[in-house]
XYZ file of C-alpha atoms in Angstrom:
595
model
C -39.232 7.932 -20.509
C -41.658 9.487 -18.053
C -44.728 7.984 -15.904
C -45.810 7.234 -12.211
C -44.884 4.551 -9.825
C -48.272 3.632 -8.105
C -48.174 1.010 -5.399
C -51.919 -0.530 -4.710
C -53.315 2.349 -7.084
C -51.446 4.997 -4.900
C -48.654 7.164 -6.016
C -45.846 7.046 -3.477
C -41.746 6.490 -3.424
C -40.676 3.018 -3.248
C -39.480 3.207 0.376
C -37.069 1.323 2.409
C -38.761 -2.063 3.492
C -41.176 -1.532 0.776
C -38.850 -2.723 -2.392
C -36.131 -4.424 -1.927
C -33.277 -4.493 -4.938
C -30.879 -7.463 -5.699
C -28.212 -6.232 -7.986
C -26.521 -8.629 -10.698
C -22.786 -9.028 -8.916
C -22.994 -11.201 -5.834
C -21.644 -8.493 -3.512
C -20.679 -10.956 -0.199
C -18.153 -11.232 2.347
C -16.560 -14.168 1.645
C -15.332 -14.673 4.919
C -18.604 -15.418 6.187
C -20.566 -18.673 6.207
C -24.258 -18.854 4.582
C -25.642 -18.804 7.994
C -23.319 -16.172 9.369
C -24.422 -14.133 6.559
C -27.946 -14.244 6.982
C -27.513 -14.353 10.849
C -26.231 -10.685 10.528
C -28.348 -9.431 8.236
C -31.236 -10.812 10.276
C -29.909 -8.799 13.574
C -29.406 -5.577 11.204
C -32.462 -5.449 10.122
C -34.601 -7.000 12.367
C -37.144 -5.215 15.320
C -34.688 -5.479 18.402
C -37.598 -6.779 20.343
C -37.241 -10.247 18.946
C -35.742 -12.261 21.076
C -32.606 -14.836 19.419
C -34.710 -17.614 19.582
C -37.282 -16.008 17.163
C -34.400 -14.490 14.669
C -32.748 -17.888 14.513
C -35.735 -18.972 13.165
C -36.193 -16.524 11.129
C -33.114 -16.980 9.465
C -33.354 -20.867 9.584
C -36.855 -20.201 7.469
C -34.898 -18.243 5.234
C -32.182 -20.742 4.512
C -34.727 -23.826 4.004
C -37.337 -20.991 1.674
C -33.770 -20.419 -0.437
C -32.641 -23.951 -0.683
C -29.427 -23.338 1.502
C -29.336 -26.012 3.645
C -26.670 -28.505 2.564
C -24.224 -25.377 2.327
C -25.513 -23.418 5.307
C -22.023 -24.156 7.379
C -19.734 -23.202 4.646
C -17.949 -20.099 3.459
C -18.819 -18.185 1.056
C -15.294 -17.713 -0.434
C -12.934 -15.462 -1.736
C -9.294 -15.049 -3.301
C -8.081 -17.531 -0.825
C -10.759 -18.970 0.908
C -12.744 -21.869 -1.680
C -16.651 -21.247 -1.084
C -19.963 -22.187 -2.455
C -21.428 -22.118 -5.915
C -22.544 -19.406 -8.096
C -25.758 -20.281 -7.988
C -25.860 -20.769 -4.454
C -24.094 -16.854 -4.228
C -27.418 -15.903 -5.775
C -29.481 -17.325 -3.836
C -27.599 -16.297 -0.807
C -27.840 -12.373 -2.200
C -31.850 -12.973 -2.693
C -32.200 -14.637 0.993
C -30.643 -11.474 2.352
C -33.375 -8.951 0.776
C -36.528 -11.297 1.398
C -35.520 -11.369 5.276
C -38.064 -8.630 6.353
C -40.683 -9.607 3.515
C -40.869 -6.827 0.817
C -43.767 -6.387 -0.959
C -41.820 -5.871 -4.088
C -38.584 -7.443 -5.072
C -37.035 -6.017 -8.403
C -33.721 -8.378 -9.232
C -31.200 -7.598 -11.816
C -30.449 -10.098 -14.339
C -30.415 -12.908 -11.395
C -29.542 -15.845 -13.894
C -25.967 -14.070 -15.060
C -23.119 -16.051 -15.186
C -25.180 -19.571 -13.785
C -25.823 -22.865 -15.516
C -28.978 -24.066 -16.923
C -29.678 -26.250 -13.799
C -28.679 -23.397 -11.205
C -30.664 -20.785 -13.387
C -33.745 -23.378 -13.503
C -33.552 -23.156 -9.480
C -32.847 -19.291 -8.899
C -35.796 -18.371 -11.103
C -38.448 -21.439 -9.964
C -37.651 -20.265 -5.899
C -38.225 -16.700 -7.215
C -41.791 -18.038 -8.194
C -42.429 -19.737 -5.396
C -41.533 -16.003 -3.517
C -44.250 -14.567 -6.083
C -46.741 -17.473 -5.247
C -46.610 -15.999 -1.528
C -48.386 -12.859 -2.177
C -45.224 -10.708 -3.204
C -44.486 -8.732 -6.566
C -41.099 -9.704 -8.500
C -39.883 -8.020 -11.275
C -36.516 -9.259 -12.645
C -34.312 -7.975 -15.750
C -33.003 -11.421 -17.633
C -30.879 -11.870 -20.697
C -31.671 -15.174 -22.937
C -33.145 -17.758 -20.161
C -33.704 -21.392 -21.382
C -36.820 -22.589 -22.388
C -37.525 -24.095 -18.556
C -36.970 -21.042 -17.153
C -38.941 -18.971 -19.986
C -41.930 -21.297 -18.434
C -41.912 -20.769 -15.836
C -42.644 -16.482 -16.464
C -46.067 -15.105 -15.531
C -45.929 -11.791 -17.142
C -43.289 -10.936 -20.038
C -41.904 -7.210 -20.944
C -39.307 -7.378 -24.447
C -37.099 -3.783 -24.965
C -35.250 -3.193 -27.266
C -33.278 0.113 -27.790
C -36.028 1.765 -25.595
C -39.106 0.397 -27.553
C -41.622 -2.331 -26.243
C -41.681 -4.785 -28.614
C -43.996 -6.802 -26.420
C -45.762 -6.832 -23.034
C -48.427 -9.090 -21.965
C -48.947 -12.941 -20.609
C -45.495 -14.582 -21.354
C -47.345 -17.675 -22.582
C -48.733 -14.927 -25.545
C -45.635 -13.895 -26.627
C -45.199 -17.055 -29.342
C -48.719 -16.153 -30.311
C -47.652 -12.640 -31.154
C -44.673 -13.425 -32.609
C -46.244 -15.743 -35.247
C -48.823 -13.521 -35.744
C -46.434 -10.741 -36.706
C -44.733 -12.699 -39.175
C -41.699 -14.149 -37.288
C -43.120 -17.600 -35.529
C -40.668 -19.630 -33.355
C -39.089 -22.338 -35.529
C -39.906 -25.712 -34.064
C -37.278 -27.238 -31.635
C -35.925 -23.609 -30.627
C -35.736 -21.914 -27.268
C -38.331 -19.396 -27.839
C -36.304 -16.653 -25.635
C -33.770 -17.380 -28.172
C -35.895 -16.354 -31.038
C -37.281 -13.460 -29.686
C -33.399 -12.146 -28.900
C -32.416 -13.056 -32.168
C -35.211 -10.761 -33.451
C -34.330 -7.872 -31.635
C -30.858 -7.761 -30.955
C -29.295 -5.920 -33.643
C -25.605 -7.294 -32.610
C -26.831 -9.977 -34.899
C -26.610 -7.709 -37.910
C -23.091 -7.067 -37.505
C -22.116 -10.968 -37.351
C -23.853 -11.533 -40.178
C -22.648 -8.847 -42.170
C -18.779 -9.641 -41.207
C -20.327 -13.020 -43.027
C -22.317 -11.630 -45.603
C -20.372 -13.194 -48.253
C -20.070 -17.013 -47.065
C -23.993 -16.614 -46.440
C -24.797 -15.351 -50.370
C -22.995 -18.624 -51.913
C -25.857 -20.379 -50.128
C -28.822 -20.812 -52.724
C -31.542 -20.936 -50.196
C -31.936 -19.922 -46.531
C -33.683 -22.314 -44.490
C -34.266 -19.285 -41.471
C -36.606 -16.735 -42.305
C -34.084 -14.491 -40.585
C -31.886 -14.704 -42.262
C -33.564 -12.243 -45.508
C -33.772 -9.502 -43.063
C -31.987 -6.962 -40.616
C -32.951 -6.982 -37.340
C -33.806 -3.334 -37.815
C -36.505 -4.416 -40.162
C -37.559 -6.997 -38.167
C -37.994 -4.711 -34.985
C -39.642 -1.680 -36.305
C -41.986 -4.222 -37.614
C -42.733 -5.959 -34.317
C -43.204 -2.487 -32.784
C -45.710 -1.381 -35.010
C -47.347 -4.966 -35.018
C -47.760 -4.522 -31.536
C -48.727 -0.956 -31.200
C -52.019 -2.051 -33.100
C -52.204 -5.731 -31.688
C -54.769 -6.341 -29.096
C -51.718 -7.625 -26.872
C -51.072 -3.939 -26.549
C -54.873 -2.834 -26.201
C -55.379 -5.619 -23.301
C -52.644 -4.523 -21.550
C -53.495 -0.622 -21.257
C -56.577 -1.872 -20.434
C -54.727 -3.729 -17.425
C -53.016 -1.211 -16.782
C -56.140 1.426 -16.505
C -57.717 -1.618 -14.064
C -54.934 -2.013 -11.761
C -53.760 2.050 -11.371
C -57.921 2.758 -10.958
C -57.908 -0.322 -7.852
C -56.724 1.170 -4.637
C -56.108 -1.293 -2.228
C -54.934 -0.817 1.181
C -51.941 1.280 2.136
C -48.318 -0.570 2.680
C -46.900 0.730 6.323
C -44.091 3.011 5.376
C -41.006 1.580 7.620
C -37.220 1.892 7.036
C -35.226 -0.587 5.953
C -33.954 -1.672 9.259
C -35.875 -2.167 12.304
C -33.147 -2.714 14.704
C -31.701 0.297 17.260
C -28.334 2.273 16.621
C -26.430 0.531 18.972
C -27.701 -3.193 17.789
C -26.512 -1.992 14.249
C -23.281 -0.486 15.584
C -22.559 -3.672 17.885
C -23.559 -6.120 14.985
C -21.415 -4.280 12.589
C -18.394 -4.264 14.715
C -18.653 -7.770 15.089
C -19.116 -8.625 11.520
C -16.259 -6.624 10.447
C -14.535 -8.262 13.062
C -14.773 -11.287 11.795
C -14.300 -10.785 8.283
C -10.929 -9.084 8.909
C -9.986 -11.885 11.178
C -10.582 -14.430 8.715
C -9.026 -12.032 5.923
C -5.541 -13.146 5.548
C -4.900 -10.163 3.174
C -6.607 -7.570 5.554
C -4.099 -7.276 7.991
C -2.503 -10.579 9.056
C 0.253 -9.997 6.090
C 0.471 -6.762 7.574
C 1.380 -7.193 10.822
C 4.016 -10.131 9.750
C 5.480 -7.618 7.601
C 5.463 -4.887 10.259
C 7.451 -8.033 12.825
C 10.034 -8.546 10.013
C 10.177 -4.892 9.467
C 10.822 -4.049 13.140
C 13.554 -6.965 13.827
C 15.352 -5.263 10.257
C 15.211 -1.643 11.769
C 16.419 -3.215 15.238
C 19.153 -5.295 14.182
C 20.383 -2.419 11.536
C 20.160 0.716 14.283
C 21.304 -1.573 16.997
C 21.969 -0.069 20.617
C 23.072 3.142 19.026
C 24.036 5.075 22.128
C 24.902 8.575 22.836
C 27.763 9.490 20.336
C 27.513 12.160 18.112
C 27.291 9.395 14.767
C 23.692 8.289 16.727
C 22.065 11.390 16.141
C 21.316 11.165 12.523
C 21.060 7.313 12.887
C 18.275 7.927 15.688
C 16.867 10.780 13.100
C 16.682 8.389 10.191
C 15.473 5.353 12.536
C 12.461 7.555 13.769
C 12.136 8.617 10.189
C 11.696 5.486 8.797
C 9.087 4.141 11.536
C 6.496 7.377 11.121
C 7.056 6.945 7.408
C 7.716 3.922 5.669
C 6.162 1.564 8.691
C 2.417 3.775 7.815
C 2.746 3.861 4.095
C 2.615 -0.134 4.579
C -1.323 0.518 5.409
C -1.992 0.752 1.810
C -1.754 -2.627 1.390
C -5.115 -3.184 3.446
C -6.770 -1.063 0.280
C -8.210 -4.032 -1.956
C -9.590 -5.631 1.370
C -11.288 -2.536 2.439
C -12.387 -1.703 -1.059
C -14.207 -5.480 -1.122
C -15.964 -4.301 1.845
C -17.079 -1.007 0.556
C -19.054 -2.428 -2.201
C -20.904 -4.748 0.464
C -21.252 -1.132 2.063
C -22.800 0.207 -0.928
C -24.977 -2.731 -1.894
C -26.574 -3.178 1.678
C -27.110 0.949 1.630
C -28.946 0.634 -1.180
C -31.536 -1.361 1.004
C -31.299 0.679 3.844
C -29.891 -1.725 5.798
C -27.690 0.944 7.598
C -26.672 4.571 7.652
C -23.762 5.572 6.602
C -22.035 7.030 10.502
C -22.814 3.523 11.795
C -20.643 2.062 8.966
C -17.819 4.767 9.183
C -17.576 3.693 13.227
C -17.687 0.305 13.068
C -15.336 -0.041 10.700
C -13.025 2.058 13.538
C -13.835 -0.150 16.317
C -13.389 -3.400 14.697
C -10.231 -2.248 12.875
C -8.678 -0.703 16.212
C -7.333 -3.968 17.636
C -5.320 -5.269 14.558
C -3.826 -1.335 14.364
C -3.080 -1.578 18.183
C -1.255 -4.862 18.015
C 1.102 -3.653 14.697
C 1.750 -0.515 16.680
C 2.609 -1.655 19.918
C 4.344 -4.781 18.190
C 6.500 -2.563 16.476
C 7.157 -0.139 19.170
C 8.368 -2.769 21.565
C 10.824 -4.561 18.850
C 12.315 -0.565 17.508
C 12.496 1.171 21.165
C 14.616 -0.805 23.401
C 16.667 -2.690 20.144
C 17.766 0.673 19.204
C 17.497 2.445 22.633
C 15.449 5.233 22.038
C 15.033 5.810 25.700
C 14.699 3.819 29.048
C 11.527 5.122 30.218
C 8.498 3.204 29.921
C 6.077 6.833 29.847
C 8.252 7.902 26.343
C 7.520 4.055 25.085
C 3.808 4.352 25.758
C 4.164 7.379 23.568
C 5.922 5.947 20.755
C 3.074 3.239 20.696
C -0.048 6.222 20.764
C 2.066 8.513 18.205
C 2.784 4.823 16.059
C -1.343 3.791 16.643
C -2.437 7.222 15.699
C -0.502 7.517 12.638
C -1.287 3.993 11.468
C -5.093 4.900 11.788
C -4.712 8.077 10.061
C -3.347 6.313 6.861
C -5.799 4.460 6.976
C -8.537 7.022 7.201
C -6.965 8.694 3.767
C -7.164 5.432 2.269
C -11.157 5.056 2.946
C -11.563 8.645 1.537
C -9.865 7.438 -1.498
C -11.569 4.670 -1.938
C -14.686 7.023 -1.932
C -13.278 8.514 -4.768
C -11.588 5.826 -6.757
C -13.216 2.961 -6.433
C -10.677 0.805 -8.622
C -8.030 -1.660 -7.059
C -5.019 -0.437 -9.437
C -6.183 3.437 -9.610
C -7.323 3.491 -6.056
C -3.888 2.077 -5.026
C -1.808 4.079 -7.197
C -3.639 7.279 -6.250
C -2.552 6.559 -2.324
C 0.926 5.682 -3.394
C 1.322 8.972 -4.801
C -0.573 11.126 -1.569
C 1.424 9.356 0.831
C 4.359 9.821 -1.018
C 3.760 14.014 -1.250
C 3.406 13.369 2.813
C 6.034 11.714 3.245
C 8.549 14.523 1.398
C 6.741 17.070 3.263
C 6.725 15.378 6.545
C 9.914 17.053 7.472
C 12.401 14.422 7.292
C 13.438 14.619 3.848
C 14.117 18.509 4.020
C 13.543 20.196 7.035
C 10.736 22.254 8.062
C 12.430 25.805 7.877
C 13.758 24.998 4.358
C 10.447 23.545 2.726
C 8.591 25.659 0.052
C 6.403 28.006 2.354
C 3.861 28.743 -0.892
C 1.579 25.435 -0.847
C 4.356 22.768 0.460
C 5.194 24.615 3.939
C 1.916 26.612 3.948
C -0.895 24.365 3.752
C 0.516 21.204 3.402
C 3.229 21.176 5.878
C 0.651 21.648 8.452
C -1.968 19.605 7.392
C 0.800 16.327 7.212
C -0.359 13.524 9.555
C 3.372 12.576 9.089
C 4.739 15.976 10.101
C 3.066 16.108 13.330
C 3.729 12.754 13.858
C 7.889 12.552 13.097
C 8.060 16.217 15.313
C 6.187 14.564 18.273
C 8.462 11.652 17.891
C 11.668 13.230 17.523
C 10.646 15.111 20.858
C 9.970 11.938 22.390
C 13.383 10.739 21.517
C 15.410 13.495 21.828
C 14.071 15.667 24.682
C 15.909 15.103 28.267
C 18.824 13.159 26.129
C 22.228 14.581 26.256
C 24.873 13.517 23.643
C 28.340 13.479 23.718
C 30.256 16.360 22.203
C 32.672 17.181 19.128
C 35.927 17.383 21.478
C 36.908 14.961 23.747
C 36.073 16.939 26.930
C 34.068 19.273 25.518
C 30.235 20.192 26.784
C 27.644 17.536 26.559
C 25.143 18.471 23.245
C 21.597 18.376 24.664
C 18.055 17.113 22.833
C 16.768 20.194 22.646
C 19.554 22.336 20.734
C 19.504 19.314 18.649
C 15.833 19.803 17.731
C 15.761 23.514 17.213
C 19.423 24.015 15.184
C 19.671 20.402 13.409
C 16.275 19.343 13.126
C 14.619 22.745 12.566
C 11.601 22.004 15.227
C 9.958 24.466 17.358
C 10.014 23.445 20.923
C 7.101 25.727 21.636
C 4.520 23.119 22.505
C 5.068 19.877 24.145
C 4.935 16.338 22.270
C 1.592 15.591 23.405
C -0.188 18.319 21.490
C 1.685 17.151 18.390
C -0.049 13.979 18.977
C -3.322 15.559 19.171
C -2.795 17.307 15.886
C -2.334 13.437 14.622
C -5.333 12.417 16.320
C -7.221 15.394 15.162
C -6.343 14.986 11.603
C -7.662 11.317 11.990
C -10.500 12.213 12.912
C -11.236 14.999 10.453
C -10.332 12.487 7.442
C -13.305 10.207 9.036
C -15.861 13.175 8.673
C -14.483 13.622 5.184
C -14.597 10.283 4.458
C -18.632 10.438 5.681
C -19.171 13.783 3.927
C -18.064 12.252 0.712
C -19.979 9.297 1.136
C -23.591 11.461 2.124
C -22.470 13.889 -1.128
C -21.928 10.824 -3.314
C -25.547 9.385 -1.596
C -27.404 12.639 -2.750
C -25.909 13.310 -5.939
C -26.332 9.988 -7.305
C -29.857 10.609 -8.856
C -28.602 13.333 -10.824
C -25.350 11.373 -12.284
C -27.593 8.524 -13.335
C -29.753 10.832 -15.279
C -27.059 12.781 -16.737
C -25.712 9.341 -17.524
C -28.749 7.769 -19.033
C -29.155 11.140 -21.296
C -25.405 10.698 -22.275
C -25.842 7.327 -23.075
C -28.892 7.687 -24.734
C -27.342 10.042 -27.346
C -25.055 7.542 -28.639
C -27.935 4.373 -28.476
C -29.396 6.286 -30.880
C -26.729 6.076 -33.486
C -26.919 2.256 -33.162
C -28.375 0.146 -35.532
C -31.076 -0.695 -33.261
C -32.734 2.672 -32.867
C -32.806 2.731 -36.661
C -36.175 2.257 -38.438
C -34.633 1.113 -41.718
C -31.561 -0.975 -42.317
C -28.245 0.074 -42.464
C -27.103 -2.720 -44.898
C -27.967 -2.217 -48.399
C -26.098 -5.342 -49.290
C -28.297 -8.468 -51.074
C -28.421 -10.585 -48.175
C -31.109 -8.533 -46.630
C -33.684 -8.565 -49.418
C -36.620 -10.688 -48.986
C -35.767 -13.115 -51.315
C -37.113 -16.142 -50.045
C -40.468 -16.156 -48.499
C -40.953 -16.436 -44.239
C -42.588 -19.469 -44.540
C -39.710 -21.207 -46.504
C -38.898 -23.209 -43.691
C -40.179 -26.349 -42.484
C -43.312 -26.076 -40.361
C -43.815 -22.572 -40.605
C -46.749 -21.209 -41.850
C -46.560 -17.517 -42.193
C -48.752 -14.557 -43.593
C -45.866 -12.878 -44.999
C-alpha cells in the first residue's frame, strides 16, 4: 500500500505534538494514582513557563474531560495493588495524550477488553474530543450497536482490501444493495464482521455435517463462504457510488489547503525539568513497588546476618585466610547476583518508557540518567546495610576508611549488575527469557571473577582475555581482597614462625598483582558501570532508528503468509455442498435481497 499523508492539504510528517498515538495495551505505572500520573505527564510535556497553578488547572480539566473525577486519587494498580477498572485505565491512557491538545489522535482498539458500558463511555468521550475540533482515527473490532452509532466515518478492511469507506450510517445501505442486508435485531458490526472474517469458514467447515442435516437455513450467510461474500463486496464497492463519493471527497480535501500546523516537539519542557520530573516519578514508583527494591533489601539484610554469623570473628589464624576469601567472594559474587530480582519491575518501567518515547515525551538520555538517580538511594541502602553487618561481624578490618571502600566497592558492583540487566532488558524484553539470559550472564561473570579459579589459571583465550578484564566482578573482588588483606598479618604455620603478611598471601595464594592500588580497581568497576549505561543508550538509539525498517520487513513477511489464508482468496477453498447457494439470500424473514 502506497500513498501520501496530507495534513491540511500539505504533505508533511506526523511530528510529535501534531499527532498522538494511544496503544491498545494500557501501559501505566500501577503504583501511581490517576492524578499523579497525569500531573507528572503534564510537567514532562507542558511549557516550563507555566505556573504550578496553571498546570494543575490543565490537569483538573483533563480529568474532568475524561470523566476520571471519581478515581482521581486511586492507585492504578499492579500485581500487588488493587487499582482502577479497565475502562478507567483506557480513559487515563487517552487523557495522557490529549494534554497537549494534538490535532490528530490515533487509537489502537480503544474498546478491547472492555464491557459494553465501559466501551460506550470511552467512545463517547472520543466523540466529544472530535467535536472539540480534533481528528480522531481509531481501529476497532466488533463494537456494540450503541458504539457503532457514534461513528462519523467508517472504513471496513479485510485482507488488505477495502470493503467499504464512507459515512458510517451508509454502510447498512451498501450491504443491503450488495445482496447481504443486515437482518433485523442484529448488531450491524456483527453482521459486517461475519461477512468479511474468514475465520467463520473454518468454524463452519468443522461443523458442516451438522449444518447439512438442517433442511433449510434461515441465514443467507450459511449458503456462501466468506471468501465469496468478501470478493463480491469488494467488486460491488469498487463500482458503487460510495467509492465514487469517497474518491471525490479525498480529492476535495487534498486540494483544500488549510493553515499550516505549527511544528513542535512532543514535550515543551526543558531538559532539566524533564530530568527532575522523571527522577521524582521513578523514585516514587520504586518506593511503592515492593518487588523493585524492598524485597531485595530485606533479603540483603537476612543474608548479611547469615554471613556475619557463619563467618563471625574469623581472627588471624591460618584457617581464617581461606575463610576471608570465601566470605569476600560470596559478598561480591552472590550478593550482587540478587540484583537480577529487579528485572521484572524494570521491564515494566521500560514498557512505559517505550510508550512515552513513541509520542516524544522525553529523550533516551533523560530516561537513563533519571533511572540511575532514582535508584541510587536504594542501592546505597543495600550496600551500606550489607557492609555494616558483615564488615564488623566478620572483622575484615578495624579501620573506618576500609569500611567506606567496601561500601563503595559493593555499591559500584551492584550498580554495574543493574546496568547490565538494563542492556538485557533492551535486547530480550520478556520476563522469563530475560531472567534466564541474565542469570547465564551473571554466572559467567562469577566463574571468571577470580574466586572459583585463580586469575593466572584462567584459560587465556576468551576467558582471561578479554572477558576477565571486562568483568566488573573480577575488579570488584580484586579490590575487596586488597582492602581486606593488605596491611594485615596472620599467624604462621609454625608456632613461633614469622607472621604471614597479607601482601604475600595476595600474590602467592590469590594470584593478584599489587602493581596498582585498590582504588584503581574501584575506578575500573565504575568505568564498566558507565560503559554499560552508554551501551544501553546506544542500543535504544539503534532500535529506535532501525524499527521502521524492521516493521517494513515484518509487514512484507506477514503479507506473504496472509496471502495463503482464505481471506485473501477470491474463490471459496471449500467445494462442499454446504457452500452452494441452495437457498435464496432473501429466505430470511424481513429481507428483500436483489439476489
